[in-house]
Amino acid sequence: MAIVASIWSAPAAATWNEAISKHFHVYADESPDDLKAFATKLERFDAAVRQARGTPDVDAGASTQVTVYVLRDIAAIRNIYGDRDSGVAGFYVPRATGSVAFVPRAGEVGTYELSAESIFFHEYTHHLMLEDTDRPLPTWLVEGFAEFFAVPRFESNGGVTLGLPPRYRAEVLYDQGMGGLSLPRMLAGDYTTLDELQFESLYGRGWLLTHLLSFDLKRRGQLSKYIDEISAGKPALQAATDAFGDLNQLDRELNAYFKADKFTVATIPASALHLPPIEVRPLSPAMAELMDTKIRFAREGKRYTAPTLVGRARSVVQRYPADAQAATLLAQIENSAKQYDAAARDADTALKLDPRSEQAELAKGEALMNIAKANPTTADWNGVRTVLSTANRMDVEDAQPLILFFRSYSAANQQPTSNAIDGLKYAILLAPQDAKLRLEAVGAFLKGNRPADAREVLLPLAYSPHAGKSHDAVRKILDQIDAKNIPQAIVAWQAAEKLYDDD
């Protein structure tokens, strides 16, 4: 049954604007000034975290930019999330095709409750972490590090203060003595049977330990040593003992650190924040009408399937036949709905209106690839790959043309060329936050007898904090690679890939 209710009760005269900057593409039904202020805030955060971590910026591209949808309130967030009774106040979905985030315009909660902004900044920190590291990071550090940056303070003089305590974790830290996660177990990484309090402790104590190791001069360099030893293959608990010394002493220091409730912070001055330009512009009438559809399509999932969205998109495009963006969105939805002939036709329409549209070129390439796959006797694979190569030249920092180019070989039942596999490896560099893409690349490298590349790509995934039930299967791949048993590594990879699909 088609879903016809609106995500939120938007007023009939809603005026949608978009803000486009180097790292963000923000859509909101609010004034241009308010939207620009919000986009500037996001860019200030990005610049401050990069400055604090000493990490370089990335080249602008579709895969490095996060699309942010600003919904009316938390109720709208929970509606699009798919569970109105959940405690979700905002969420982020990492994808190679472009990561997306959903945040509310209103609905800030109390000092000791998790806010939508903190959720976004926490998840965006994960996004930034993955941009510049392929080192295996244990879960407590991944989450503790994200919590470290989750509560920024934007100063009136343009600076940004980082390292403020996440007060919404205070309760679980106070309850630590009532059965929370012990420090040795947290450092060992054994999280298979955690109860709710212990799982929450992973975030709270993870933040506390990250903060202590970052600012305690007596422990300078210990965190780097810990990560180095894990990267070298040493068990996590042994690496912790080697790096931190007596864990009981560290535990006592950690508890005293929390009880003192005096936390050092770091303020990045405005002079050190180099913000990119931000363009704010109104959406076209067609795209303004399609925002409800576009948001649902961006959410994906079983609740908002593409076939339920095609009719709405077509009706709008029919009324606005000269809008290239609307035609492109329609082609993308048709591809997702497996209506490939229509997608190819509408992508061509979009390209006639805007020949420089990389997204339209990609939609055309994806449609042609699936048409060729269904008609092998007449398939023109060179033509398909020419379209995808054209899209790649339009945005060399977009992972999607490289991914589709690689997949065109399996669609054609052909062995991928080394150039196609190298392109997939570069797609991982452009979109390291996409776990399924990373796992797909592991399989390609194993089948191509490139176990070193497979191991390099797999390592962060083996320590991913959100791997779900597939985590053990991923670790089995790593074990088989290290045992130099490539056939069994491929078997383990096949099992892990199925579990990722189930997840």
Short mmCIF file of C-alpha atoms in Angstrom, two decimals:
data_model
loop_
_atom_site.label_atom_id
_atom_site.label_comp_id
_atom_site.label_asym_id
_atom_site.label_seq_id
_atom_site.Cartn_x
_atom_site.Cartn_y
_atom_site.Cartn_z
CA MET A 1 0.00 0.00 0.00
CA ALA A 2 1.37 3.39 -0.93
CA ILE A 3 2.22 5.78 1.86
CA VAL A 4 0.43 9.02 1.18
CA ALA A 5 0.62 10.87 4.48
CA SER A 6 3.13 13.68 4.66
CA ILE A 7 6.22 13.25 6.83
CA TRP A 8 5.13 16.34 8.70
CA SER A 9 2.32 18.80 8.34
CA ALA A 10 4.24 21.30 6.23
CA PRO A 11 2.35 24.50 5.48
CA ALA A 12 1.06 24.88 1.95
CA ALA A 13 3.25 27.93 1.46
CA ALA A 14 6.44 26.15 2.57
CA THR A 15 9.50 27.74 1.05
CA TRP A 16 12.37 25.29 0.75
CA ASN A 17 15.93 26.51 0.47
CA GLU A 18 19.21 24.68 0.07
CA ALA A 19 22.64 25.61 1.39
CA ILE A 20 25.62 24.19 -0.49
CA SER A 21 29.14 24.23 0.95
CA LYS A 22 32.24 22.10 0.60
CA HIS A 23 31.24 19.53 3.21
CA PHE A 24 27.45 19.85 3.44
CA HIS A 25 24.33 20.13 1.33
CA VAL A 26 21.51 21.26 3.64
CA TYR A 27 17.81 21.31 2.80
CA ALA A 28 15.43 23.20 5.07
CA ASP A 29 12.06 24.93 5.03
CA GLU A 30 13.38 28.07 6.67
CA SER A 31 14.64 31.50 5.74
CA PRO A 32 17.88 31.90 3.75
CA ASP A 33 19.51 33.76 6.65
CA ASP A 34 18.64 31.06 9.19
CA LEU A 35 19.75 28.32 6.84
CA LYS A 36 23.05 30.02 6.12
CA ALA A 37 23.67 30.43 9.86
CA PHE A 38 23.05 26.72 10.39
CA ALA A 39 25.27 25.66 7.49
CA THR A 40 28.00 27.99 8.79
CA LYS A 41 27.74 26.31 12.19
CA LEU A 42 28.26 22.92 10.59
CA GLU A 43 31.29 24.16 8.67
CA ARG A 44 32.73 25.72 11.84
CA PHE A 45 32.45 22.36 13.55
CA ASP A 46 34.11 20.57 10.64
CA ALA A 47 36.99 23.07 10.58
CA ALA A 48 37.44 22.97 14.36
CA VAL A 49 37.62 19.18 14.55
CA ARG A 50 40.08 19.00 11.66
CA GLN A 51 42.21 21.69 13.31
CA ALA A 52 42.10 19.96 16.71
CA ARG A 53 43.07 16.62 15.22
CA GLY A 54 45.64 18.03 12.83
CA THR A 55 44.07 16.28 9.86
CA PRO A 56 43.97 17.66 6.33
CA ASP A 57 40.84 18.66 4.52
CA VAL A 58 39.50 16.54 1.67
CA ASP A 59 38.80 17.43 -1.93
CA ALA A 60 35.18 18.38 -2.50
CA GLY A 61 33.04 15.69 -4.06
CA ALA A 62 29.70 13.93 -3.84
CA SER A 63 31.13 11.18 -1.62
CA THR A 64 32.76 13.51 0.88
CA GLN A 65 29.73 15.78 1.27
CA VAL A 66 26.98 15.02 3.80
CA THR A 67 23.42 15.85 2.83
CA VAL A 68 21.45 17.18 5.80
CA TYR A 69 17.65 17.27 5.86
CA VAL A 70 16.21 19.67 8.45
CA LEU A 71 12.79 18.43 9.52
CA ARG A 72 10.26 20.33 11.58
CA ASP A 73 10.74 18.67 14.97
CA ILE A 74 11.71 15.46 16.76
CA ALA A 75 8.30 13.91 16.02
CA ALA A 76 9.04 14.28 12.30
CA ILE A 77 12.45 12.70 12.85
CA ARG A 78 10.92 9.67 14.56
CA ASN A 79 8.34 9.36 11.82
CA ILE A 80 10.94 9.24 9.05
CA TYR A 81 13.14 6.99 11.20
CA GLY A 82 10.30 4.50 11.26
CA ASP A 83 9.55 4.26 14.98
CA ARG A 84 7.51 7.02 16.59
CA ASP A 85 8.07 5.52 20.02
CA SER A 86 11.86 5.48 19.73
CA GLY A 87 14.13 7.87 21.58
CA VAL A 88 15.73 8.99 18.32
CA ALA A 89 16.19 12.76 18.04
CA GLY A 90 18.25 12.74 14.85
CA PHE A 91 20.29 10.23 12.88
CA TYR A 92 23.00 9.79 10.27
CA VAL A 93 23.31 7.14 7.53
CA PRO A 94 26.77 6.60 5.98
CA ARG A 95 26.73 5.74 2.27
CA ALA A 96 29.20 5.72 -0.59
CA THR A 97 26.51 7.31 -2.74
CA GLY A 98 26.43 10.23 -0.31
CA SER A 99 25.94 10.12 3.44
CA VAL A 100 22.75 11.66 4.79
CA ALA A 101 21.64 13.07 8.14
CA PHE A 102 18.20 13.95 9.46
CA VAL A 103 17.98 16.63 12.16
CA PRO A 104 15.06 18.60 13.68
CA ARG A 105 14.65 22.34 13.41
CA ALA A 106 13.18 22.47 16.92
CA GLY A 107 13.04 20.24 19.96
CA GLU A 108 16.19 20.71 22.01
CA VAL A 109 16.11 18.68 25.19
CA GLY A 110 17.46 19.28 28.68
CA THR A 111 21.08 19.53 29.80
CA TYR A 112 21.21 15.92 30.93
CA GLU A 113 19.44 14.47 27.89
CA LEU A 114 20.86 13.63 24.50
CA SER A 115 20.11 16.32 21.92
CA ALA A 116 19.74 16.00 18.17
CA GLU A 117 22.78 18.22 17.66
CA SER A 118 24.92 15.96 19.83
CA ILE A 119 23.76 12.94 17.86
CA PHE A 120 24.71 14.66 14.62
CA PHE A 121 28.09 15.87 15.83
CA HIS A 122 28.82 12.43 17.32
CA GLU A 123 28.03 10.68 14.05
CA TYR A 124 29.74 13.31 11.90
CA THR A 125 32.89 12.75 13.97
CA HIS A 126 32.73 9.09 12.91
CA HIS A 127 32.48 10.37 9.33
CA LEU A 128 35.59 12.52 9.82
CA MET A 129 37.51 9.75 11.60
CA LEU A 130 37.02 7.40 8.68
CA GLU A 131 38.23 9.99 6.17
CA ASP A 132 41.83 9.81 7.32
CA THR A 133 42.46 6.49 9.01
CA ASP A 134 42.46 2.86 7.98
CA ARG A 135 43.87 1.78 11.32
CA PRO A 136 41.83 -0.60 13.47
CA LEU A 137 40.28 1.32 16.33
CA PRO A 138 38.56 -0.51 19.22
CA THR A 139 34.92 0.26 19.86
CA TRP A 140 35.39 2.11 23.15
CA LEU A 141 37.79 4.52 21.48
CA VAL A 142 35.64 5.00 18.37
CA GLU A 143 32.64 5.90 20.50
CA GLY A 144 34.61 7.74 23.19
CA PHE A 145 36.30 9.86 20.55
CA ALA A 146 32.96 10.71 18.94
CA GLU A 147 31.57 11.69 22.35
CA PHE A 148 34.64 13.89 22.91
CA PHE A 149 33.49 16.11 20.02
CA ALA A 150 29.72 15.67 20.43
CA VAL A 151 29.18 18.75 22.65
CA PRO A 152 30.90 21.70 20.94
CA ARG A 153 30.35 25.25 22.16
CA PHE A 154 30.19 27.89 19.46
CA GLU A 155 31.69 31.05 20.87
CA SER A 156 30.35 34.50 20.00
CA ASN A 157 33.81 35.52 18.71
CA GLY A 158 33.75 32.75 16.09
CA GLY A 159 35.83 30.20 17.97
CA VAL A 160 34.71 26.66 18.80
CA THR A 161 35.33 24.97 22.17
CA LEU A 162 35.78 21.18 22.12
CA GLY A 163 36.06 18.57 24.86
CA LEU A 164 33.09 19.66 26.97
CA PRO A 165 31.61 16.81 28.99
CA PRO A 166 28.53 15.07 27.56
CA ARG A 167 26.27 15.57 30.57
CA TYR A 168 23.76 13.10 29.16
CA ARG A 169 26.32 10.36 30.04
CA ALA A 170 26.53 11.44 33.69
CA GLU A 171 23.90 9.02 34.97
CA VAL A 172 25.57 5.94 33.54
CA LEU A 173 28.92 7.07 34.93
CA TYR A 174 27.38 7.54 38.37
CA ASP A 175 25.85 4.07 38.05
CA GLN A 176 29.19 2.51 37.06
CA GLY A 177 29.60 0.94 40.49
CA MET A 178 26.20 -0.77 40.15
CA GLY A 179 27.33 -3.19 37.45
CA GLY A 180 28.74 -1.08 34.68
CA LEU A 181 31.45 -2.16 32.30
CA SER A 182 34.77 -2.92 34.00
CA LEU A 183 37.82 -1.21 32.57
CA PRO A 184 39.68 -4.44 31.66
CA ARG A 185 36.65 -5.76 29.82
CA MET A 186 36.15 -2.48 28.01
CA LEU A 187 39.78 -2.43 26.92
CA ALA A 188 39.70 -6.12 25.94
CA GLY A 189 36.87 -5.44 23.47
CA ASP A 190 34.67 -8.35 24.59
CA TYR A 191 31.19 -6.90 24.14
CA THR A 192 29.25 -10.02 23.15
CA THR A 193 27.03 -10.21 26.24
CA LEU A 194 26.68 -6.63 27.43
CA ASP A 195 23.51 -5.60 29.21
CA GLU A 196 21.97 -2.14 28.69
CA LEU A 197 23.94 -0.44 31.45
CA GLN A 198 27.22 -1.97 30.29
CA PHE A 199 26.53 -0.92 26.71
CA GLU A 200 25.85 2.65 27.85
CA SER A 201 29.07 2.48 29.88
CA LEU A 202 30.95 1.85 26.67
CA TYR A 203 30.04 5.37 25.54
CA GLY A 204 30.36 7.10 28.91
CA ARG A 205 33.56 5.46 30.12
CA GLY A 206 34.90 5.50 26.57
CA TRP A 207 34.53 9.29 26.56
CA LEU A 208 36.04 9.62 30.04
CA LEU A 209 39.10 7.54 29.18
CA THR A 210 39.58 9.31 25.85
CA HIS A 211 39.42 12.67 27.65
CA LEU A 212 41.88 11.58 30.35
CA LEU A 213 44.40 10.20 27.88
CA SER A 214 44.10 13.32 25.71
CA PHE A 215 44.78 15.87 28.47
CA ASP A 216 46.79 14.11 31.20
CA LEU A 217 50.41 15.09 30.52
CA LYS A 218 51.69 12.08 32.48
CA ARG A 219 50.01 9.80 29.97
CA ARG A 220 50.99 11.63 26.80
CA GLY A 221 51.73 9.23 23.94
CA GLN A 222 50.10 6.23 25.60
CA LEU A 223 47.02 6.24 23.39
CA SER A 224 49.15 6.26 20.23
CA LYS A 225 51.20 3.36 21.55
CA TYR A 226 48.01 1.42 22.32
CA ILE A 227 46.69 1.89 18.77
CA ASP A 228 50.09 1.03 17.26
CA GLU A 229 50.23 -2.26 19.14
CA ILE A 230 46.69 -3.22 18.10
CA SER A 231 47.57 -2.38 14.49
CA ALA A 232 50.56 -4.72 14.80
CA GLY A 233 48.23 -7.55 15.77
CA LYS A 234 48.66 -7.59 19.54
CA PRO A 235 45.53 -8.56 21.56
CA ALA A 236 43.71 -5.46 22.76
CA LEU A 237 44.04 -6.16 26.48
CA GLN A 238 47.77 -6.84 26.19
CA ALA A 239 48.19 -3.67 24.13
CA ALA A 240 46.36 -1.74 26.87
CA THR A 241 48.62 -3.13 29.61
CA ASP A 242 51.74 -2.37 27.58
CA ALA A 243 50.61 1.18 26.83
CA PHE A 244 48.81 2.21 30.05
CA GLY A 245 50.59 0.13 32.67
CA ASP A 246 48.68 -1.07 35.74
CA LEU A 247 45.02 -1.09 34.70
CA ASN A 248 43.82 -0.99 38.32
CA GLN A 249 45.75 2.24 38.78
CA LEU A 250 44.27 3.61 35.56
CA ASP A 251 40.81 2.65 36.80
CA ARG A 252 41.36 4.54 40.08
CA GLU A 253 42.58 7.60 38.17
CA LEU A 254 39.58 7.40 35.87
CA ASN A 255 37.09 7.33 38.73
CA ALA A 256 38.85 10.23 40.49
CA TYR A 257 38.88 12.17 37.21
CA PHE A 258 35.12 11.82 36.91
CA LYS A 259 34.40 12.73 40.53
CA ALA A 260 36.55 15.87 40.32
CA ASP A 261 34.24 17.12 37.54
CA LYS A 262 36.87 19.54 36.23
CA PHE A 263 37.54 18.86 32.58
CA THR A 264 40.06 20.63 30.41
CA VAL A 265 38.70 21.92 27.11
CA ALA A 266 40.31 23.25 23.96
CA THR A 267 39.09 26.35 22.14
CA ILE A 268 39.96 26.66 18.48
CA PRO A 269 40.10 30.40 17.68
CA ALA A 270 38.19 31.83 14.76
CA SER A 271 41.47 32.81 13.10
CA ALA A 272 42.35 29.11 12.75
CA LEU A 273 39.03 28.19 11.15
CA HIS A 274 39.11 28.53 7.39
CA LEU A 275 35.48 28.29 6.32
CA PRO A 276 34.52 27.58 2.70
CA PRO A 277 31.95 29.72 0.90
CA ILE A 278 28.30 28.83 1.41
CA GLU A 279 25.70 29.34 -1.30
CA VAL A 280 22.05 29.56 -0.28
CA ARG A 281 19.35 29.42 -2.91
CA PRO A 282 15.64 28.60 -3.15
CA LEU A 283 14.55 25.29 -4.57
CA SER A 284 12.72 25.30 -7.86
CA PRO A 285 8.93 24.90 -7.65
CA ALA A 286 9.27 21.29 -8.83
CA MET A 287 11.92 20.35 -6.27
CA ALA A 288 10.03 22.12 -3.49
CA GLU A 289 7.00 19.95 -4.28
CA LEU A 290 9.24 16.88 -4.39
CA MET A 291 10.99 17.42 -1.06
CA ASP A 292 8.67 15.05 0.78
CA THR A 293 9.46 12.38 -1.84
CA LYS A 294 13.16 13.20 -1.88
CA ILE A 295 13.42 12.84 1.92
CA ARG A 296 11.63 9.50 1.89
CA PHE A 297 13.86 8.30 -0.94
CA ALA A 298 16.94 9.39 0.98
CA ARG A 299 15.71 7.45 4.04
CA GLU A 300 15.17 4.26 2.01
CA GLY A 301 14.30 1.10 3.90
CA LYS A 302 11.22 -1.09 3.82
CA ARG A 303 8.87 1.68 4.90
CA TYR A 304 9.68 4.04 2.03
CA THR A 305 10.22 1.80 -0.99
CA ALA A 306 10.90 3.31 -4.39
CA PRO A 307 7.77 1.88 -6.11
CA THR A 308 5.59 3.86 -3.70
CA LEU A 309 7.41 7.07 -4.68
CA VAL A 310 7.54 6.77 -8.47
CA GLY A 311 3.98 7.93 -9.13
CA ARG A 312 4.32 11.08 -7.08
CA ALA A 313 7.62 11.99 -8.74
CA ARG A 314 6.23 11.39 -12.24
CA SER A 315 3.22 13.59 -11.64
CA VAL A 316 5.44 16.49 -10.59
CA VAL A 317 7.86 16.02 -13.51
CA GLN A 318 4.94 16.00 -15.95
CA ARG A 319 3.91 19.42 -14.65
CA TYR A 320 7.49 20.74 -14.72
CA PRO A 321 9.04 19.15 -17.84
CA ALA A 322 11.90 21.67 -18.00
CA ASP A 323 13.33 20.93 -14.54
CA ALA A 324 16.52 18.87 -14.89
CA GLN A 325 16.86 18.16 -11.16
CA ALA A 326 13.32 16.81 -10.93
CA ALA A 327 13.87 14.57 -13.97
CA THR A 328 17.12 13.30 -12.44
CA LEU A 329 15.45 12.49 -9.13
CA LEU A 330 12.71 10.63 -11.01
CA ALA A 331 15.32 8.59 -12.90
CA GLN A 332 17.09 7.72 -9.63
CA ILE A 333 13.84 6.57 -8.02
CA GLU A 334 12.95 4.54 -11.14
CA ASN A 335 16.34 2.82 -10.99
CA SER A 336 15.71 1.91 -7.37
CA ALA A 337 12.26 0.62 -8.35
CA LYS A 338 13.90 -1.48 -11.13
CA GLN A 339 12.06 0.45 -13.84
CA TYR A 340 15.19 0.75 -15.94
CA ASP A 341 13.75 1.65 -19.34
CA ALA A 342 11.90 4.59 -17.80
CA ALA A 343 15.01 5.56 -15.82
CA ALA A 344 17.16 5.64 -18.96
CA ARG A 345 14.58 7.76 -20.74
CA ASP A 346 14.19 10.25 -17.90
CA ALA A 347 17.95 10.46 -17.35
CA ASP A 348 18.34 11.34 -21.04
CA THR A 349 15.69 14.03 -20.61
CA ALA A 350 17.62 15.46 -17.67
CA LEU A 351 20.88 15.45 -19.65
CA LYS A 352 19.28 17.34 -22.52
CA LEU A 353 18.23 19.98 -20.01
CA ASP A 354 21.58 19.94 -18.18
CA PRO A 355 24.40 18.15 -20.05
CA ARG A 356 26.78 18.72 -17.09
CA SER A 357 24.67 16.81 -14.58
CA GLU A 358 26.82 14.04 -13.15
CA GLN A 359 23.87 12.60 -11.23
CA ALA A 360 21.82 12.32 -14.44
CA GLU A 361 24.78 10.68 -16.21
CA LEU A 362 25.09 8.21 -13.34
CA ALA A 363 21.36 7.45 -13.42
CA LYS A 364 21.66 6.77 -17.14
CA GLY A 365 24.69 4.51 -16.66
CA GLU A 366 22.99 2.52 -13.89
CA ALA A 367 19.85 2.07 -15.99
CA LEU A 368 21.79 0.98 -19.08
CA MET A 369 23.86 -1.47 -17.01
CA ASN A 370 20.73 -3.19 -15.72
CA ILE A 371 19.09 -3.20 -19.16
CA ALA A 372 22.24 -4.84 -20.59
CA LYS A 373 22.29 -7.40 -17.78
CA ALA A 374 18.72 -8.41 -18.62
CA ASN A 375 19.48 -8.61 -22.37
CA PRO A 376 22.90 -10.29 -22.65
CA THR A 377 22.65 -11.07 -26.39
CA THR A 378 22.29 -7.39 -27.30
CA ALA A 379 24.24 -5.87 -24.42
CA ASP A 380 26.63 -3.03 -25.23
CA TRP A 381 28.98 -3.13 -22.25
CA ASN A 382 31.45 -0.75 -23.84
CA GLY A 383 28.64 1.76 -24.18
CA VAL A 384 27.62 1.28 -20.55
CA ARG A 385 31.17 1.80 -19.33
CA THR A 386 31.61 4.85 -21.54
CA VAL A 387 28.66 6.51 -19.78
CA LEU A 388 30.07 5.62 -16.36
CA SER A 389 33.51 6.92 -17.36
CA THR A 390 31.89 10.18 -18.45
CA ALA A 391 30.26 10.49 -15.03
CA ASN A 392 33.62 9.82 -13.39
CA ARG A 393 35.23 12.67 -15.32
CA MET A 394 32.43 15.02 -14.22
CA ASP A 395 33.31 14.41 -10.54
CA VAL A 396 36.53 12.51 -9.95
CA GLU A 397 35.91 12.63 -6.18
CA ASP A 398 32.60 10.74 -6.41
CA ALA A 399 32.85 7.06 -5.52
CA GLN A 400 29.66 5.99 -7.28
CA PRO A 401 30.90 5.97 -10.92
CA LEU A 402 33.88 3.85 -9.82
CA ILE A 403 31.62 1.45 -7.94
CA LEU A 404 29.20 1.05 -10.84
CA PHE A 405 32.10 0.62 -13.29
CA PHE A 406 33.41 -2.26 -11.16
CA ARG A 407 29.97 -3.81 -10.79
CA SER A 408 29.41 -3.70 -14.53
CA TYR A 409 31.84 -6.63 -14.84
CA SER A 410 29.92 -8.91 -12.49
CA ALA A 411 26.70 -7.82 -14.21
CA ALA A 412 28.26 -8.95 -17.50
CA ASN A 413 29.68 -12.16 -15.95
CA GLN A 414 33.15 -10.91 -16.79
CA GLN A 415 36.32 -10.88 -14.73
CA PRO A 416 36.92 -7.30 -13.58
CA THR A 417 40.05 -5.67 -14.93
CA SER A 418 42.81 -4.54 -12.61
CA ASN A 419 41.81 -0.99 -13.53
CA ALA A 420 38.25 -1.67 -12.31
CA ILE A 421 39.53 -3.16 -9.04
CA ASP A 422 41.91 -0.24 -8.54
CA GLY A 423 38.95 2.08 -9.09
CA LEU A 424 37.02 0.24 -6.39
CA LYS A 425 39.96 0.69 -4.02
CA TYR A 426 39.95 4.42 -4.69
CA ALA A 427 36.18 4.45 -4.07
CA ILE A 428 36.94 3.14 -0.56
CA LEU A 429 39.29 6.07 0.00
CA LEU A 430 36.54 8.44 -1.12
CA ALA A 431 33.78 6.77 0.90
CA PRO A 432 35.41 4.88 3.78
CA GLN A 433 32.28 5.25 5.89
CA ASP A 434 30.30 2.73 3.77
CA ALA A 435 30.77 -0.64 5.49
CA LYS A 436 29.03 -2.71 2.80
CA LEU A 437 31.19 -1.18 0.09
CA ARG A 438 34.28 -1.97 2.15
CA LEU A 439 33.17 -5.60 2.46
CA GLU A 440 32.46 -5.77 -1.28
CA ALA A 441 36.00 -4.58 -1.95
CA VAL A 442 37.41 -7.25 0.37
CA GLY A 443 35.79 -9.91 -1.80
CA ALA A 444 37.11 -8.33 -4.98
CA PHE A 445 40.66 -8.25 -3.62
CA LEU A 446 40.50 -11.83 -2.36
CA LYS A 447 39.20 -13.12 -5.68
CA GLY A 448 41.84 -11.06 -7.47
CA ASN A 449 44.57 -12.65 -5.31
CA ARG A 450 45.36 -9.37 -3.58
CA PRO A 451 45.20 -10.44 0.08
CA ALA A 452 47.29 -7.50 1.33
CA ASP A 453 44.76 -5.07 -0.15
CA ALA A 454 41.92 -7.16 1.30
CA ARG A 455 43.46 -7.05 4.77
CA GLU A 456 44.07 -3.30 4.60
CA VAL A 457 40.46 -2.60 3.67
CA LEU A 458 39.10 -5.12 6.19
CA LEU A 459 40.94 -3.96 9.32
CA PRO A 460 38.70 -0.98 10.23
CA LEU A 461 35.62 -3.08 9.50
CA ALA A 462 36.77 -5.79 11.89
CA TYR A 463 36.70 -3.19 14.68
CA SER A 464 33.58 -1.38 13.53
CA PRO A 465 31.32 -0.36 16.46
CA HIS A 466 28.16 -0.95 14.41
CA ALA A 467 28.89 -4.24 12.63
CA GLY A 468 26.01 -6.08 14.31
CA LYS A 469 25.82 -9.86 14.14
CA SER A 470 28.21 -9.99 11.17
CA HIS A 471 31.14 -8.91 13.33
CA ASP A 472 32.32 -12.45 14.14
CA ALA A 473 32.11 -13.42 10.48
CA VAL A 474 34.25 -10.42 9.53
CA ARG A 475 36.86 -11.40 12.07
CA LYS A 476 36.96 -14.90 10.55
CA ILE A 477 37.94 -13.35 7.21
CA LEU A 478 40.84 -11.61 8.92
CA ASP A 479 41.90 -14.82 10.65
CA GLN A 480 41.97 -16.72 7.36
CA ILE A 481 43.89 -13.96 5.59
CA ASP A 482 46.49 -13.98 8.37
CA ALA A 483 46.67 -17.78 8.07
CA LYS A 484 47.30 -17.28 4.31
CA ASN A 485 44.28 -19.46 3.54
CA ILE A 486 42.69 -17.43 0.77
CA PRO A 487 40.05 -20.03 -0.31
CA GLN A 488 38.71 -20.16 3.28
CA ALA A 489 38.93 -16.37 3.51
CA ILE A 490 36.62 -16.20 0.48
CA VAL A 491 34.22 -18.66 2.14
CA ALA A 492 34.23 -16.51 5.29
CA TRP A 493 33.70 -13.40 3.17
CA GLN A 494 30.65 -14.96 1.51
CA ALA A 495 29.16 -15.74 4.93
CA ALA A 496 29.89 -12.21 6.20
CA GLU A 497 28.34 -10.61 3.12
CA LYS A 498 25.11 -12.56 3.63
CA LEU A 499 24.99 -11.47 7.25
CA TYR A 500 25.49 -7.84 6.23
CA ASP A 501 22.53 -8.18 3.88
CA ASP A 502 20.48 -9.63 6.74
CA ASP A 503 21.61 -6.77 9.04
#
